[in-house]
Amino acid sequence: MAAEGKHLSLTFKAIAYSAGGFLVAWAAIKLIDTYFDPTLLADTKGWLLRAWNWLLLETPIPNWSLLMIIAALISTLTVAIYFYRTTDGTYGELHEIERKVYKMNNPQFPQLTDNQTLLMEALAYHANFRKIANLDSVCKLVSLSKLEVEDGLKQLQAKHLVKQKVTRGTFGATTFELTLAGKDYALERFELT
């Protein structure tokens, strides 16, 4: 009964491994005999000896240290290029997100009321199509009363986004146009063609 519990130390797996190793060794020996040129080994040994002697030459800076410096520089350059390429897109996206958050927290332009925004859109429309913006044409675009438009335009003038031009004479008129700051505001906030 005790003999039934014993297992053979030589299992099928061990036999398969040893047979596979034998076949690989036999194939390697056959391939080396067929395709390997023995003169190549002698040539390689000669080349390695010449390289070793060159490395040990007595010069102001040993050749082996020169090779180590060159290898260190190439390695550093390779690592720098790798990190630049892998993180370039990430930092670009991060920079864009930070810029948007900064602009929201630190607005470049003053906050405008709804009526002032409508007036800025109307003036941007006039500027985009090179039309003269007078009080009547702005009132038609925004559907506000003349009093509301005049009041809104005065507030925009105080914020230096709009300037008023008054011409005298027979055909005198009052026109409104965007200042440089107003044009910047319009370009950033509205879709202009």
Short mmCIF file of C-alpha atoms in Angstrom, two decimals:
data_model
loop_
_atom_site.label_atom_id
_atom_site.label_comp_id
_atom_site.label_asym_id
_atom_site.label_seq_id
_atom_site.Cartn_x
_atom_site.Cartn_y
_atom_site.Cartn_z
CA MET A 1 0.00 0.00 0.00
CA ALA A 2 2.84 2.35 0.71
CA ALA A 3 4.16 1.75 -2.83
CA GLU A 4 0.93 3.07 -4.34
CA GLY A 5 1.55 6.59 -2.96
CA LYS A 6 4.96 6.90 -4.61
CA HIS A 7 5.17 8.78 -7.90
CA LEU A 8 7.76 8.32 -10.57
CA SER A 9 10.41 11.04 -10.39
CA LEU A 10 10.63 10.96 -14.18
CA THR A 11 7.36 12.44 -15.43
CA PHE A 12 6.11 13.00 -18.95
CA LYS A 13 6.76 16.73 -18.64
CA ALA A 14 10.43 16.16 -17.75
CA ILE A 15 10.83 13.77 -20.69
CA ALA A 16 9.23 16.29 -23.06
CA TYR A 17 11.53 19.09 -21.85
CA SER A 18 14.67 17.03 -22.22
CA ALA A 19 13.64 15.81 -25.69
CA GLY A 20 12.81 19.38 -26.76
CA GLY A 21 16.17 20.63 -25.47
CA PHE A 22 17.95 17.85 -27.36
CA LEU A 23 16.14 18.74 -30.61
CA VAL A 24 16.90 22.47 -30.25
CA ALA A 25 20.59 21.76 -29.54
CA TRP A 26 20.81 19.39 -32.55
CA ALA A 27 19.12 22.00 -34.84
CA ALA A 28 21.43 24.76 -33.59
CA ILE A 29 24.54 22.66 -34.23
CA LYS A 30 23.35 21.78 -37.74
CA LEU A 31 22.59 25.45 -38.53
CA ILE A 32 25.97 26.61 -37.22
CA ASP A 33 27.79 23.95 -39.27
CA THR A 34 25.86 24.93 -42.38
CA TYR A 35 25.70 28.74 -42.21
CA PHE A 36 28.43 29.94 -39.80
CA ASP A 37 31.75 30.93 -41.32
CA PRO A 38 34.63 30.14 -38.89
CA THR A 39 36.78 32.95 -40.31
CA LEU A 40 34.16 35.40 -39.05
CA LEU A 41 35.03 34.45 -35.47
CA ALA A 42 38.73 35.13 -36.07
CA ASP A 43 37.95 38.46 -37.76
CA THR A 44 35.68 39.46 -34.87
CA LYS A 45 38.36 38.52 -32.33
CA GLY A 46 40.93 40.64 -34.19
CA TRP A 47 38.58 43.61 -34.41
CA LEU A 48 37.75 43.37 -30.68
CA LEU A 49 41.45 43.26 -29.78
CA ARG A 50 42.18 46.36 -31.90
CA ALA A 51 39.23 48.19 -30.28
CA TRP A 52 40.44 47.20 -26.80
CA ASN A 53 43.97 48.47 -27.56
CA TRP A 54 42.56 51.74 -28.89
CA LEU A 55 40.54 52.20 -25.69
CA LEU A 56 43.67 51.71 -23.56
CA LEU A 57 45.84 54.22 -25.48
CA GLU A 58 47.59 56.84 -23.35
CA THR A 59 46.24 60.19 -24.61
CA PRO A 60 45.51 63.48 -22.79
CA ILE A 61 41.98 62.22 -22.25
CA PRO A 62 41.63 58.45 -22.29
CA ASN A 63 39.61 57.16 -25.22
CA TRP A 64 37.31 55.13 -22.99
CA SER A 65 36.30 58.25 -21.05
CA LEU A 66 35.68 60.10 -24.31
CA LEU A 67 33.35 57.31 -25.40
CA MET A 68 31.58 57.42 -22.03
CA ILE A 69 31.03 61.20 -22.37
CA ILE A 70 29.63 60.75 -25.89
CA ALA A 71 27.36 57.92 -24.70
CA ALA A 72 26.10 60.06 -21.80
CA LEU A 73 25.34 62.98 -24.12
CA ILE A 74 23.50 60.77 -26.60
CA SER A 75 21.53 59.15 -23.77
CA THR A 76 20.58 62.53 -22.32
CA LEU A 77 19.51 63.81 -25.72
CA THR A 78 17.44 60.67 -26.35
CA VAL A 79 15.67 60.98 -23.00
CA ALA A 80 15.00 64.69 -23.57
CA ILE A 81 13.51 64.06 -27.01
CA TYR A 82 11.40 61.20 -25.66
CA PHE A 83 9.95 63.29 -22.82
CA TYR A 84 9.41 66.28 -25.09
CA ARG A 85 7.44 64.19 -27.56
CA THR A 86 5.38 62.27 -25.02
CA THR A 87 4.42 65.27 -22.89
CA ASP A 88 4.05 67.92 -25.59
CA GLY A 89 0.36 67.29 -26.24
CA THR A 90 -0.42 66.96 -22.55
CA TYR A 91 1.17 70.28 -21.67
CA GLY A 92 -0.54 71.95 -24.63
CA GLU A 93 -3.95 70.78 -23.44
CA LEU A 94 -3.13 71.69 -19.85
CA HIS A 95 -1.99 75.16 -20.92
CA GLU A 96 -5.21 75.69 -22.86
CA ILE A 97 -7.35 74.66 -19.88
CA GLU A 98 -5.34 76.91 -17.55
CA ARG A 99 -5.77 79.81 -19.98
CA LYS A 100 -9.55 79.34 -20.05
CA VAL A 101 -9.74 79.17 -16.26
CA TYR A 102 -7.56 82.28 -15.97
CA LYS A 103 -9.75 84.19 -18.43
CA MET A 104 -12.88 83.22 -16.51
CA ASN A 105 -11.38 84.30 -13.19
CA ASN A 106 -9.64 87.40 -14.57
CA PRO A 107 -11.81 88.82 -17.32
CA GLN A 108 -9.94 91.04 -19.73
CA PHE A 109 -13.07 93.01 -20.47
CA PRO A 110 -15.70 94.42 -18.14
CA GLN A 111 -18.86 92.46 -17.46
CA LEU A 112 -21.75 93.75 -19.55
CA THR A 113 -25.48 93.67 -18.94
CA ASP A 114 -27.77 91.93 -21.39
CA ASN A 115 -28.70 95.21 -23.11
CA GLN A 116 -25.06 96.25 -23.37
CA THR A 117 -24.20 92.86 -24.89
CA LEU A 118 -26.99 93.31 -27.45
CA LEU A 119 -25.65 96.75 -28.33
CA MET A 120 -22.11 95.39 -28.71
CA GLU A 121 -23.44 92.68 -31.04
CA ALA A 122 -25.28 95.29 -33.11
CA LEU A 123 -22.19 97.49 -33.38
CA ALA A 124 -20.06 94.47 -34.26
CA TYR A 125 -22.59 93.61 -36.98
CA HIS A 126 -22.31 97.14 -38.39
CA ALA A 127 -18.51 97.02 -38.26
CA ASN A 128 -18.40 93.58 -39.86
CA PHE A 129 -20.46 94.70 -42.86
CA ARG A 130 -18.91 98.20 -42.95
CA LYS A 131 -22.20 99.93 -42.26
CA ILE A 132 -22.60 103.21 -40.44
CA ALA A 133 -24.17 102.68 -37.02
CA ASN A 134 -26.49 105.48 -36.05
CA LEU A 135 -29.10 105.51 -33.32
CA ASP A 136 -31.98 104.41 -35.56
CA SER A 137 -30.14 101.48 -37.18
CA VAL A 138 -28.98 100.18 -33.79
CA CYS A 139 -32.53 100.47 -32.38
CA LYS A 140 -33.89 98.40 -35.27
CA LEU A 141 -31.35 95.63 -34.72
CA VAL A 142 -31.77 95.27 -30.95
CA SER A 143 -35.50 96.04 -30.66
CA LEU A 144 -35.01 98.43 -27.76
CA SER A 145 -36.34 101.94 -27.25
CA LYS A 146 -34.20 104.94 -28.17
CA LEU A 147 -33.83 105.85 -24.52
CA GLU A 148 -32.53 102.37 -23.61
CA VAL A 149 -30.14 102.40 -26.57
CA GLU A 150 -28.82 105.89 -25.71
CA ASP A 151 -28.34 104.91 -22.08
CA GLY A 152 -26.58 101.64 -23.03
CA LEU A 153 -24.31 103.40 -25.53
CA LYS A 154 -23.34 105.99 -22.91
CA GLN A 155 -22.45 103.18 -20.49
CA LEU A 156 -20.37 101.47 -23.19
CA GLN A 157 -18.61 104.79 -23.89
CA ALA A 158 -17.78 105.04 -20.18
CA LYS A 159 -16.24 101.55 -20.40
CA HIS A 160 -14.20 102.69 -23.45
CA LEU A 161 -15.73 100.06 -25.76
CA VAL A 162 -17.66 102.47 -28.00
CA LYS A 163 -16.91 105.95 -29.31
CA GLN A 164 -19.36 108.50 -30.62
CA LYS A 165 -18.69 110.62 -33.68
CA VAL A 166 -20.66 113.79 -34.25
CA THR A 167 -20.47 115.55 -37.61
CA ARG A 168 -21.69 119.11 -38.02
CA GLY A 169 -22.99 120.84 -41.06
CA THR A 170 -25.91 120.42 -43.42
CA PHE A 171 -25.94 116.62 -43.16
CA GLY A 172 -24.72 116.38 -39.57
CA ALA A 173 -25.20 113.05 -37.86
CA THR A 174 -24.25 111.14 -34.77
CA THR A 175 -22.64 107.75 -35.40
CA PHE A 176 -21.22 105.12 -33.11
CA GLU A 177 -18.32 102.77 -33.67
CA LEU A 178 -16.27 100.31 -31.68
CA THR A 179 -12.97 101.38 -30.14
CA LEU A 180 -9.96 99.09 -30.37
CA ALA A 181 -10.91 97.56 -27.02
CA GLY A 182 -14.47 97.16 -28.28
CA LYS A 183 -13.25 95.43 -31.43
CA ASP A 184 -11.13 93.07 -29.32
CA TYR A 185 -14.15 92.35 -27.15
CA ALA A 186 -16.33 91.69 -30.19
CA LEU A 187 -13.73 89.41 -31.81
CA GLU A 188 -13.43 87.36 -28.66
CA ARG A 189 -17.13 87.14 -27.79
CA PHE A 190 -18.99 87.05 -31.09
CA GLU A 191 -18.66 84.99 -34.24
CA LEU A 192 -17.74 87.41 -37.01
CA THR A 193 -17.40 86.41 -40.62
#
